[in-house]
Coordinates of C-alpha atoms and ligand atoms in Angstrom, one line a residue:
X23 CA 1.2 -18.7 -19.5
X24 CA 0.6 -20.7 -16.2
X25 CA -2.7 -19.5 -14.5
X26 CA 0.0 -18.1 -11.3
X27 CA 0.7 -15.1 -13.6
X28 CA -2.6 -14.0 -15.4
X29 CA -4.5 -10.7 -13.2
X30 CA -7.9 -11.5 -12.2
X31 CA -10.1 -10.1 -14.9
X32 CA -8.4 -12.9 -17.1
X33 CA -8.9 -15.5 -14.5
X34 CA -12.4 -14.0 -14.5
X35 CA -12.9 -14.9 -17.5
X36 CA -11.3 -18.3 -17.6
X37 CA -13.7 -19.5 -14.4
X38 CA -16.5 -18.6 -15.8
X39 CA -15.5 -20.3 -18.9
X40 CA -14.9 -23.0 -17.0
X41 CA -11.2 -23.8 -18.3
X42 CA -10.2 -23.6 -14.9
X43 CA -11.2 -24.0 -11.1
X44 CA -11.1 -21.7 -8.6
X45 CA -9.2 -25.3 -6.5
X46 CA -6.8 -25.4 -9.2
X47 CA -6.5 -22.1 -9.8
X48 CA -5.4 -21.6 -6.0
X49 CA -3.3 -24.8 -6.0
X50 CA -1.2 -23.0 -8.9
X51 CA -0.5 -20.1 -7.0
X52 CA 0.4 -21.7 -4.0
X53 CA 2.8 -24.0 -5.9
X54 CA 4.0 -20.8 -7.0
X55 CA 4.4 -19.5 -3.4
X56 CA 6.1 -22.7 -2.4
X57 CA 8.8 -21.8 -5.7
X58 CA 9.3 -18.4 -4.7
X59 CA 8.9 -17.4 -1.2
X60 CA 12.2 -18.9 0.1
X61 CA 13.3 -15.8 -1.5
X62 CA 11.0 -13.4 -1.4
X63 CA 10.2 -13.9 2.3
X64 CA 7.0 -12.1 1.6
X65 CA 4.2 -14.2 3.7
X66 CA 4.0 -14.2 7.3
X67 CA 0.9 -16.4 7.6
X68 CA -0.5 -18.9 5.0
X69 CA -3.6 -20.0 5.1
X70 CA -4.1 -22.9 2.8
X71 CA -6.6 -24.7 4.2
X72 CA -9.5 -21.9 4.5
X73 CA -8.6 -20.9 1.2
X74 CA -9.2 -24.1 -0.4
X75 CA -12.5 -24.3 1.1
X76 CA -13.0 -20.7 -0.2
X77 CA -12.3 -21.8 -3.4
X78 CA -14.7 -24.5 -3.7
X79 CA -17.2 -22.4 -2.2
X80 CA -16.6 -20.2 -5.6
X81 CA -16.0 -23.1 -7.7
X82 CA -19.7 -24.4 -6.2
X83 CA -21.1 -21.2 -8.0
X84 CA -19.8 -21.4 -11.3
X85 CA -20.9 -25.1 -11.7
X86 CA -24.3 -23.9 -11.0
X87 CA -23.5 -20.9 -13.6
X88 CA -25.2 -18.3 -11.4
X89 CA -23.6 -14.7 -11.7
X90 CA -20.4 -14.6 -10.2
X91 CA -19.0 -11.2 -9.0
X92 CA -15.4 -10.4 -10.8
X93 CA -13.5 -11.4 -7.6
X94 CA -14.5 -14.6 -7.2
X95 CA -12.3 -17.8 -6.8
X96 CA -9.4 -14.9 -7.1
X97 CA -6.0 -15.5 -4.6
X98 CA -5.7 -12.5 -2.9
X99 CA -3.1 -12.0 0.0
X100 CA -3.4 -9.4 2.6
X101 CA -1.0 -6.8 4.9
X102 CA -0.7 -8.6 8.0
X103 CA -2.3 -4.7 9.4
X104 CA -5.8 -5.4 8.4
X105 CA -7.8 -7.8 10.7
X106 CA -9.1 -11.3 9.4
X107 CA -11.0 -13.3 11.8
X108 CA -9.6 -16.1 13.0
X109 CA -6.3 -15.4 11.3
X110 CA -3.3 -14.3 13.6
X111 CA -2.8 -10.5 13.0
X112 CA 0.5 -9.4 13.9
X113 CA 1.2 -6.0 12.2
X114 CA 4.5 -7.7 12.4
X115 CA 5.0 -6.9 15.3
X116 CA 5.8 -8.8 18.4
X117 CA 3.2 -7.1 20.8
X118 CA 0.7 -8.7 18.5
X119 CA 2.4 -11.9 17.7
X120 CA -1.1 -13.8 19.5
X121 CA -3.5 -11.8 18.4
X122 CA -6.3 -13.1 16.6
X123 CA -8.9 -11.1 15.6
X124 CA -12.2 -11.9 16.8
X125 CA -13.8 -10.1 13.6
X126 CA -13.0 -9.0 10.1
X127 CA -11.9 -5.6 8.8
X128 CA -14.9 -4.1 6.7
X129 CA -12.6 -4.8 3.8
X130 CA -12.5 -8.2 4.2
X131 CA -15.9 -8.9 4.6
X132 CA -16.4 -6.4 1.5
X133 CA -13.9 -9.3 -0.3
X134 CA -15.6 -12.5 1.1
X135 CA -19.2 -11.4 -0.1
X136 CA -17.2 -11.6 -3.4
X137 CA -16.2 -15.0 -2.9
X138 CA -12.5 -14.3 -2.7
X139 CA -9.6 -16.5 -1.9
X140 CA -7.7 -15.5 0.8
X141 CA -3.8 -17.1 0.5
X142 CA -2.6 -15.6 3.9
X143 CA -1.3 -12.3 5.0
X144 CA 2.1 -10.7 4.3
X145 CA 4.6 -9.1 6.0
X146 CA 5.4 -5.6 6.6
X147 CA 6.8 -2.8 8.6
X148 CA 6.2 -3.3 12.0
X149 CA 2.9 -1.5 12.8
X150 CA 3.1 0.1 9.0
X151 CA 6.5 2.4 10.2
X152 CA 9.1 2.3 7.6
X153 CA 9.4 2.5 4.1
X154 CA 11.8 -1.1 3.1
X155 CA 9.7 -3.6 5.3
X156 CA 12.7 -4.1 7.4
X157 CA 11.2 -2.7 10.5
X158 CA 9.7 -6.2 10.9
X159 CA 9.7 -8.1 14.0
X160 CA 9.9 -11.5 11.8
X161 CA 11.9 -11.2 8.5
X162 CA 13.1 -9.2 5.8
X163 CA 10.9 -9.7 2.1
X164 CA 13.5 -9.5 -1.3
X165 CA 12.5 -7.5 -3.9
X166 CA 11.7 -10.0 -6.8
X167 CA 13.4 -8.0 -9.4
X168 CA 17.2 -7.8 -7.1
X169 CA 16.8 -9.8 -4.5
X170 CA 19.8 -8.0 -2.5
X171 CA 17.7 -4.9 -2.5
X172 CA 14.2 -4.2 -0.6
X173 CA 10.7 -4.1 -1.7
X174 CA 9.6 -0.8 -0.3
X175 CA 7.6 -0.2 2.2
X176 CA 5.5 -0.6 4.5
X177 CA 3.3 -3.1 2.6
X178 CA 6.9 -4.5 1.1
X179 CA 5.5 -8.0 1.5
X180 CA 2.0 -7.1 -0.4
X181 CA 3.7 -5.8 -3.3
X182 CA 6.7 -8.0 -3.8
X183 CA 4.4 -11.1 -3.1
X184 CA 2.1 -9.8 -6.3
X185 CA 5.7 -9.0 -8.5
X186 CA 6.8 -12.4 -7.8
X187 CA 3.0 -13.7 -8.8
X188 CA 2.4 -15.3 -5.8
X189 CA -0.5 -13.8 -5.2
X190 CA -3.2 -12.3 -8.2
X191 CA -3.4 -9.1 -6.1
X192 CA -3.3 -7.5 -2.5
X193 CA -4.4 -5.2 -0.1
X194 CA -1.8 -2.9 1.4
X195 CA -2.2 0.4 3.4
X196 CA -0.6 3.7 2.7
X197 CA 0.0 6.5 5.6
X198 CA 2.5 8.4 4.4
X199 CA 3.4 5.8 0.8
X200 CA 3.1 2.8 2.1
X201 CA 1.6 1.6 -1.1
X202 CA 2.4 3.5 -3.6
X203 CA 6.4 3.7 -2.8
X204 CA 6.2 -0.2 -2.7
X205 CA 4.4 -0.9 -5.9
X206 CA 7.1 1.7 -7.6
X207 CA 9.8 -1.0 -6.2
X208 CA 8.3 -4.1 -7.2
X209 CA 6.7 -2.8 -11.1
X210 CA 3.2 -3.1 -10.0
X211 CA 0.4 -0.6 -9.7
X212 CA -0.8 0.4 -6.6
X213 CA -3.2 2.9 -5.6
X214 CA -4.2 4.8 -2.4
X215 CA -7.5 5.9 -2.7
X216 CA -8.9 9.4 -0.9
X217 CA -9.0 9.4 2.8
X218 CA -12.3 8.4 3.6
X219 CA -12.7 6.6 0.6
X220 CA -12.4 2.8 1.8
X221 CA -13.6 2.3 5.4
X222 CA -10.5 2.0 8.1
X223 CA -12.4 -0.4 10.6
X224 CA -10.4 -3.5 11.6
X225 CA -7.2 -1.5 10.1
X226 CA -4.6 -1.7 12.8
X227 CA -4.0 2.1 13.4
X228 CA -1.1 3.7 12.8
X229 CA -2.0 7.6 12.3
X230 CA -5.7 8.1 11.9
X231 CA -5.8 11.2 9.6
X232 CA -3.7 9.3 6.9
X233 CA -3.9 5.8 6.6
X234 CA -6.0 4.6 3.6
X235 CA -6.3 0.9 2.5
X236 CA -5.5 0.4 -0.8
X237 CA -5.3 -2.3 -3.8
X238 CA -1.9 -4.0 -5.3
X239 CA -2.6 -5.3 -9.0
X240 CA -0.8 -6.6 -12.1
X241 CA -2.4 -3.8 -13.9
X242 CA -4.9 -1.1 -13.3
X243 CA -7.6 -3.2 -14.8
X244 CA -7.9 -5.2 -11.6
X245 CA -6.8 -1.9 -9.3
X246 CA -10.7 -1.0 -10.8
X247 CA -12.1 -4.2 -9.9
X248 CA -10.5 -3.9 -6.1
X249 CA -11.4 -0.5 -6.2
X250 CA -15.2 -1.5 -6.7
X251 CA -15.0 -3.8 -3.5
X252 CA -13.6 -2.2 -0.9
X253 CA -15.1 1.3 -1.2
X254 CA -18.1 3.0 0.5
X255 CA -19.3 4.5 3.6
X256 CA -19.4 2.4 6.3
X257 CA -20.6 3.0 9.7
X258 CA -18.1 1.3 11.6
X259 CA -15.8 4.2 10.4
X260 CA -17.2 7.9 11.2
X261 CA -13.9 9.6 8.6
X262 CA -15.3 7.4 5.9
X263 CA -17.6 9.7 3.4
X264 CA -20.9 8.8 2.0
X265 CA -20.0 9.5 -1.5
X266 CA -21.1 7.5 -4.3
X267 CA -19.2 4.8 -5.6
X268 CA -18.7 5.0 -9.1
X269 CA -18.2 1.6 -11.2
X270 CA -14.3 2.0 -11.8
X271 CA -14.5 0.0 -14.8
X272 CA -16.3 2.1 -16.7
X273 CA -13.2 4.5 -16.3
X274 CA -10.9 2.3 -18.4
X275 CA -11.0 4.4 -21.1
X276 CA -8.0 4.6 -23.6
X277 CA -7.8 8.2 -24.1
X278 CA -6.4 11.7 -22.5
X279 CA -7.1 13.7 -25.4
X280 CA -7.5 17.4 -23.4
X281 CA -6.4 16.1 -20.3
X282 CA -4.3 18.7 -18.3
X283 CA -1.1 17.2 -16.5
X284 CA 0.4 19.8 -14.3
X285 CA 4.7 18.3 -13.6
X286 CA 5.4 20.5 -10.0
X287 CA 9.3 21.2 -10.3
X288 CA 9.7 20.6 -6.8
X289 CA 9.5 17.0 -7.1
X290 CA 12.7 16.9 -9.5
X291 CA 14.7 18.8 -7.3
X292 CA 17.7 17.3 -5.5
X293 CA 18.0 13.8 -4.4
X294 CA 16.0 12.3 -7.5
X295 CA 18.1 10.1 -9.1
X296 CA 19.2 11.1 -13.0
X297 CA 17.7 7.7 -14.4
X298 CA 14.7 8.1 -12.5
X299 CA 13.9 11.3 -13.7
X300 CA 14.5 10.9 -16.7
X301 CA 12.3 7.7 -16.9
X302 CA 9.3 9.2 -15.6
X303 CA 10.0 12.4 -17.7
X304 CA 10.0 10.4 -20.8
X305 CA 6.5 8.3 -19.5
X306 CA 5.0 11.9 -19.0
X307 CA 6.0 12.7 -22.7
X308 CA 4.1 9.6 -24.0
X309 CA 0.8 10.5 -22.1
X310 CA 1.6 14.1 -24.0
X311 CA 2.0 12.1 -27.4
X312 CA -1.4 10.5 -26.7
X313 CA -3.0 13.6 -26.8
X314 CA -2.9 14.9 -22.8
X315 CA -1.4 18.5 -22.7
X316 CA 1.1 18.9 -19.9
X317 CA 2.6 22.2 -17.9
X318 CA 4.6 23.1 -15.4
X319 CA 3.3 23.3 -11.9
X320 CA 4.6 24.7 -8.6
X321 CA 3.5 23.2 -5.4
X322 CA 5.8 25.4 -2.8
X323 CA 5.3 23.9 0.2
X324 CA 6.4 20.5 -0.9
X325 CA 9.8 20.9 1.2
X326 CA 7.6 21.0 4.4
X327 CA 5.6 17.7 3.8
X328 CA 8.3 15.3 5.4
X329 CA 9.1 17.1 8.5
X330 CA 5.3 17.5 8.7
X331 CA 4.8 13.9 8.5
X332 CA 7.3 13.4 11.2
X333 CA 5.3 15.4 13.4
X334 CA 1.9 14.5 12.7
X335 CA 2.2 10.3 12.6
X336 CA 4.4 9.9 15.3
X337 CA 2.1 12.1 17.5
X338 CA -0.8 10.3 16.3
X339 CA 0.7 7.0 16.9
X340 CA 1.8 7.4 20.6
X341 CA -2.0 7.8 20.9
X342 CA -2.6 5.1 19.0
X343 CA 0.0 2.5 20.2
X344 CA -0.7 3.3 23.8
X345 CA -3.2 0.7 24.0
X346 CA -0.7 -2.0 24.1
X347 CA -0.3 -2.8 27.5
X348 CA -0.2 -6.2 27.6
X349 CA -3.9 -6.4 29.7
X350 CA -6.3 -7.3 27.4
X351 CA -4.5 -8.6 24.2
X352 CA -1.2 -9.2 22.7
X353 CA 2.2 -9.8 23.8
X354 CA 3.0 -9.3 28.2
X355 CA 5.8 -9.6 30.2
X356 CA 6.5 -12.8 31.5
X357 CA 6.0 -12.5 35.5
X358 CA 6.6 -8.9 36.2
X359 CA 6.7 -8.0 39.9
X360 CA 4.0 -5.1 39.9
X361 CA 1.7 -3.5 37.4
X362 CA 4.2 -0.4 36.1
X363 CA 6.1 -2.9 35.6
X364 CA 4.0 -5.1 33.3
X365 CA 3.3 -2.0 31.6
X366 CA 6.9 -1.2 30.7
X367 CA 8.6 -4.5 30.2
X368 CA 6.1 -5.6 28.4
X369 CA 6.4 -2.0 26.0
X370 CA 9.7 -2.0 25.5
X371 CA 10.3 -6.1 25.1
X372 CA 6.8 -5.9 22.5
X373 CA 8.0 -2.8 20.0
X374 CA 10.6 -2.4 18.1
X375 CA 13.4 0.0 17.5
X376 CA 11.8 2.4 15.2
X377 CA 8.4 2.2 16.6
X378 CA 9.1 2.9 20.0
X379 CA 11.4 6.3 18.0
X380 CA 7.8 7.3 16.7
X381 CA 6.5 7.1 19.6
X382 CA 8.7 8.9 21.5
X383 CA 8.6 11.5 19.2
X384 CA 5.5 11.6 19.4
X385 CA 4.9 11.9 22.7
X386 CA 7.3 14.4 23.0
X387 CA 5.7 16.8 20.1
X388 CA 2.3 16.9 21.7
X389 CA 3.9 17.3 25.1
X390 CA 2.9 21.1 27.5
X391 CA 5.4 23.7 26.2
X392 CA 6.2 22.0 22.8
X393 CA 2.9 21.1 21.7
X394 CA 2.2 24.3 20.0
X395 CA 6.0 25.0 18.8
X396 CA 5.6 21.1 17.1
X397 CA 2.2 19.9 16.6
X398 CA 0.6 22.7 16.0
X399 CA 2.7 24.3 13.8
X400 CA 3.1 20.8 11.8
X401 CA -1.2 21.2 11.2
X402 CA -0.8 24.5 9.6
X403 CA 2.0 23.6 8.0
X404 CA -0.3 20.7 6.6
X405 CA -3.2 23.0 5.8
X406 CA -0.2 25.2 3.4
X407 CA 0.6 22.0 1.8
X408 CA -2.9 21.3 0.8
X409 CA -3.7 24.6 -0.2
X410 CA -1.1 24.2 -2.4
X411 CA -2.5 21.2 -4.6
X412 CA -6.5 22.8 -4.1
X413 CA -4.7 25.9 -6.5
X414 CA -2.8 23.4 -8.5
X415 CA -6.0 21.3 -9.6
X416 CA -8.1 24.8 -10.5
X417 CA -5.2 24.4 -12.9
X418 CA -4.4 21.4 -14.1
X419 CA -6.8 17.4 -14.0
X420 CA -4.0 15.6 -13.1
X421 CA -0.5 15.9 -11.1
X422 CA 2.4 13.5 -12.8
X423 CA 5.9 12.7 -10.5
X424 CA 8.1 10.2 -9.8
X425 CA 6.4 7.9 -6.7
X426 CA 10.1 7.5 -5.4
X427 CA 13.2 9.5 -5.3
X428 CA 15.2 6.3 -6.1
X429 CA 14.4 2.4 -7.4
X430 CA 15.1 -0.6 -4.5
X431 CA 17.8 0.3 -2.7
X432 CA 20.1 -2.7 -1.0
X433 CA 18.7 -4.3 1.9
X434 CA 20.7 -3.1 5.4
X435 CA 21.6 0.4 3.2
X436 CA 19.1 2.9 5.1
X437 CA 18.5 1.3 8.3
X438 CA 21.3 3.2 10.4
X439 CA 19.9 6.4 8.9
X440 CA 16.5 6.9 10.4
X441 CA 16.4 10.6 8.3
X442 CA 17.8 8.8 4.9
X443 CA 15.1 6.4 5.6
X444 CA 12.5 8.8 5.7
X445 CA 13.2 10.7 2.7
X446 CA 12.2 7.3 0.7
X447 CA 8.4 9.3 1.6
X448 CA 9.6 12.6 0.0
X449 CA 7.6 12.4 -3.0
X450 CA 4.3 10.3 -1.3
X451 CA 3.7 11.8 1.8
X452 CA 2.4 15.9 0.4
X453 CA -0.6 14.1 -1.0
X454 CA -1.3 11.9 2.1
X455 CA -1.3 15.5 3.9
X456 CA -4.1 16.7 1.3
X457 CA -6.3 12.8 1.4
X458 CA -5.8 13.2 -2.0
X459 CA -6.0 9.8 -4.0
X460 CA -2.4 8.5 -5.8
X461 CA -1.7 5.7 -8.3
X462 CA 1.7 4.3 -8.9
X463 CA 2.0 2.2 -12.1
X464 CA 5.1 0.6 -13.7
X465 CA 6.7 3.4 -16.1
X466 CA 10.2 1.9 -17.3
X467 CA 13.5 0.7 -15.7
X468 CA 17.2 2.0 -14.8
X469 CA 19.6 -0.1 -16.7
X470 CA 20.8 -1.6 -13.6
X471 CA 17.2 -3.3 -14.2
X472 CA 14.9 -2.2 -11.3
X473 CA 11.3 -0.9 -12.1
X474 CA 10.7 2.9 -12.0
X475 CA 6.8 4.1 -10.9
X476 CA 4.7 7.2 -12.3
X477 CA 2.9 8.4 -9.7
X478 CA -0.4 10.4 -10.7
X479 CA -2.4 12.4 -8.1
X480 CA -6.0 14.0 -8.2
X481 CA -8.1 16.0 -6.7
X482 CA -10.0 14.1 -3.6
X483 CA -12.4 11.3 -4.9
X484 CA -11.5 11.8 -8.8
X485 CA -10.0 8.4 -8.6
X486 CA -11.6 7.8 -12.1
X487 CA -9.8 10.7 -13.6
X488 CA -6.0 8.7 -12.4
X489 CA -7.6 5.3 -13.7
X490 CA -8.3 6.7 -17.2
X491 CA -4.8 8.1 -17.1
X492 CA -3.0 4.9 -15.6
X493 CA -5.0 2.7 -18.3
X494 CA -4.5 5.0 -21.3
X495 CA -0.6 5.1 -20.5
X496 CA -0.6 1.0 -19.8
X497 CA -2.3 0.3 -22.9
X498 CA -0.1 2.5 -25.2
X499 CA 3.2 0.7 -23.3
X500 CA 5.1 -2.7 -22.4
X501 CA 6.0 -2.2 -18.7
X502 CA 3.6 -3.8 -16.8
X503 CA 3.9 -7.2 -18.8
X504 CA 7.5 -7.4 -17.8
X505 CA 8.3 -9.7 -15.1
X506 CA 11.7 -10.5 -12.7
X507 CA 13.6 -13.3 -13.5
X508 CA 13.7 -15.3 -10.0
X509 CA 14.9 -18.6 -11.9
X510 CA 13.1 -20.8 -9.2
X511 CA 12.0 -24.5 -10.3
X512 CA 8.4 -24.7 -9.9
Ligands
LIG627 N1 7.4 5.3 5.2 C1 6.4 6.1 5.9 C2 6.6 5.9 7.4 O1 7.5 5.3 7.8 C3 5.1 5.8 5.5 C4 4.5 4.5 6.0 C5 3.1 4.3 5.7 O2 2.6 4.9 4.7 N2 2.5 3.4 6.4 O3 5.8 6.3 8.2

């Protein structure tokens, strides 16, 4: 197997053996990037350079055979929404097509005191709106298994770049799904973690009560080993918790003997597709052959979450997004004549279609006279649809459900639909409502070949409960090891 495809506890292994170099090892996946990305379209920055010189750095520490952490010498590529000093940061989006960060995210220092490679950063929907990485200001990422169909979204680029094994791993964000509804489309695992779980300084913010950063991995080995570098408190971020962080490895445990899986009928209601239920129906029945027991669930306010979500972003990201005003950084206006202005051209030429649609609606739910019939309904509305999944887990360990209504759909399908568009979220965004952590790992395939995910959900900071599960059900099955057939010439 070239060294491109292996996950990074293999690679682990091989560097420290020293059948390999962190150089050549990063050489190999960039020769793979070189193969593939003409058709993937998943990269919006490389950075080749640094991460050579990042890679010797880790090759320098193996030679002298001191301890090296599991990440090291790894090729990791990044969600163009997470800031990386000295690295343009465009959220891709054009009001930020300058913009580079004078610091790094927490995350990404978290990563380099590993001794990671860095490949570059990938592309997305524009400020993390949109759920098929079309809302891009710069271009559209294939989905490696069809490459007429998206990758999901919004980390499309993070997920298909790891599918096509141009990159070991990733780092995406999820909001409302953002990386589990992506990793569903492109056969990877993918996991958002509890709000407050990984620290949210230096993420671009899109809407502060949800967004989470998250890994992309080939398996849920290496989600662990992410996982184990990106969380903790951190004081740069007052929402993240000072909970201890568990050593996620140690939850690989092949075994759900006892294990409670509660299957809430509202998920396979209308609009799942027939092959995708019956997929993730028949992954839930091997976790029940293994030994887990499973029942029936009911989480009734599941119909709300999406017109919740609608509410509660956008509103958040008006306040967010307002501080793009073409003063201090980013995109402005070429010679406007007064200040308004500046303000306005350069707001409407800097966003995009569908962002400046969030914020609009945004603006207008927390406006005087609607804010109470919109917003604040929307929070208790949110509070109903936690409540929901507090009584669930009294009940049951885990929560099992499709991550996606459908596989990839074609690229250009959705985008005259903004409301078909956001029912891609209809099965992600209930437990972004609750913080509640998610995993989405590879569970089978439609026969018109595109990856179906399982998506598992706990109670807040039981990540170690959906890793046991996600390992138990990859180790007793062949999904993950597949691979799409891009036919490129290395
Ligand atoms: N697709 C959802 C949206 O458009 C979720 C995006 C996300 O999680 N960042 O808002």
């Amino acid at each position: 197997m070239p060294h491109y495809e292996l996950t990074a506890h293999a690679l682990h292994e091989k560097l420290k053996a020293r059948d390999i170099t962190a150089v050549e090892l990063t050489e190999s996946v960039y020769s793979r990037v070189a193969a593939v990305e003409p058709h993937v379209k998943g990269y919006l920055t490389l950075t080749r350079e640094r991460a050579l010189q990042q890679a010797s750095a880790a090759d320098a520490g193996f030679q002298k055979g001191d301890e090296m952490p599991s990440l090291a010498g790894i090729p990791i590529a990044i969600k163009d929404v997470i800031c990386t000093k000295g690295v343009r940061t465009t959220c891709a989006s054009k009001i930020l097509s300058n913009f580079v960060p004078p610091y790094d995210a927490t995350v990404m220092e978290k990563l380099h005191q590993q001794g990671i490679v860095m490949l570059g950063k990938t592309n997305m929907d524009e400020f993390a709106m949109g759920s098929s990485t079309e809302n891009s200001a710069y271009q559209v990422t294939h989905n490696p298994w069809a490459l007429e169909t998206i990758p999901g979204g919004s980390s499309g680029g993070s997920a298909a770049v790891v599918a096509a094994d141009a990159a070991v791993c990733s780092l995406g964000s999820d909001t409302g799904g953002s990386i589990r509804q992506p990793a569903a489309l492109c056969g990877v695992v993918g996991m958002k973690p509890t709000y407050g779980r990984v620290s949210r300084y230096g993420l671009i913010a899109f809407a502060s009560s949800l967004d989470q950063i998250g890994p992309f991995s080939k398996d849920v080995t290496d989600c662990a080993l992410l996982l184990n570098a990106i969380c903790g408190r951190d004081a740069m971020d007052s929402t993240s918790v000072d909970v201890p962080v568990p050593d996620f490895t140690k939850s690989l445990i092949n075994d759900v003997k006892g294990l409670k899986i509660g299957v809430p009928k509202e998920y396979f209601a209308q609009g799942l597709e027939a092959e995708v239920s019956d997929t993730v129906h028949a992954a839930i029945a091997v976790l029940e052959s293994l030994g887990a027991s499973v029942e029936e669930i009911s989480l009734p306010h599941t119909e709300y979450a999406i017109a919740t979500y609608y509410i509660i972003a956008p509103a958040e990201a008006s306040a967010n997004l307002a501080r793009y005003d073409g003063v201090r950084y980013g995109y402005r206006t070429e010679n406007p004549s007064d200040l308004l202005t500046m303000y306005k051209k350069t707001r409407s030429e800097g966003f995009g279609q569908e962002v400046k649609r969030r914020i609009m609606l945004g603006t207008f739910a927390l406006s005087a006279g609607y804010q109470d019939a919109y917003y604040k309904k929307a929070q208790k509305a949110r509070t109903l649809i936690k409540s929901d999944f507090d009584a669930a887990f009294q009940e049951v360990d885990v929560i099992a459900t499709p991550t996606s209504p459908t596989p990839a759909f074609k690229i250009g399908e959705r985008t005259a639909d903004p409301l078909q568009m956001y029912l891609s979220d209809v099965m992600t965004t209930p437990a972004s409502h609750a913080g509640l952590p998610g995993i989405s790992i590879p569970c089978g395939f439609v026969k018109r070949g595109l990856p179906v995910g399982l998506q598992l959900l706990a109670a807040p900071f039981a990540e170690e409960r959906l890793l046991r599960v996600a390992y138990t059900f990859e180790q007793n099955t062949e999904h993950h090891r597949q691979k799409p057939n891009l036919r490129v010439e290395l």
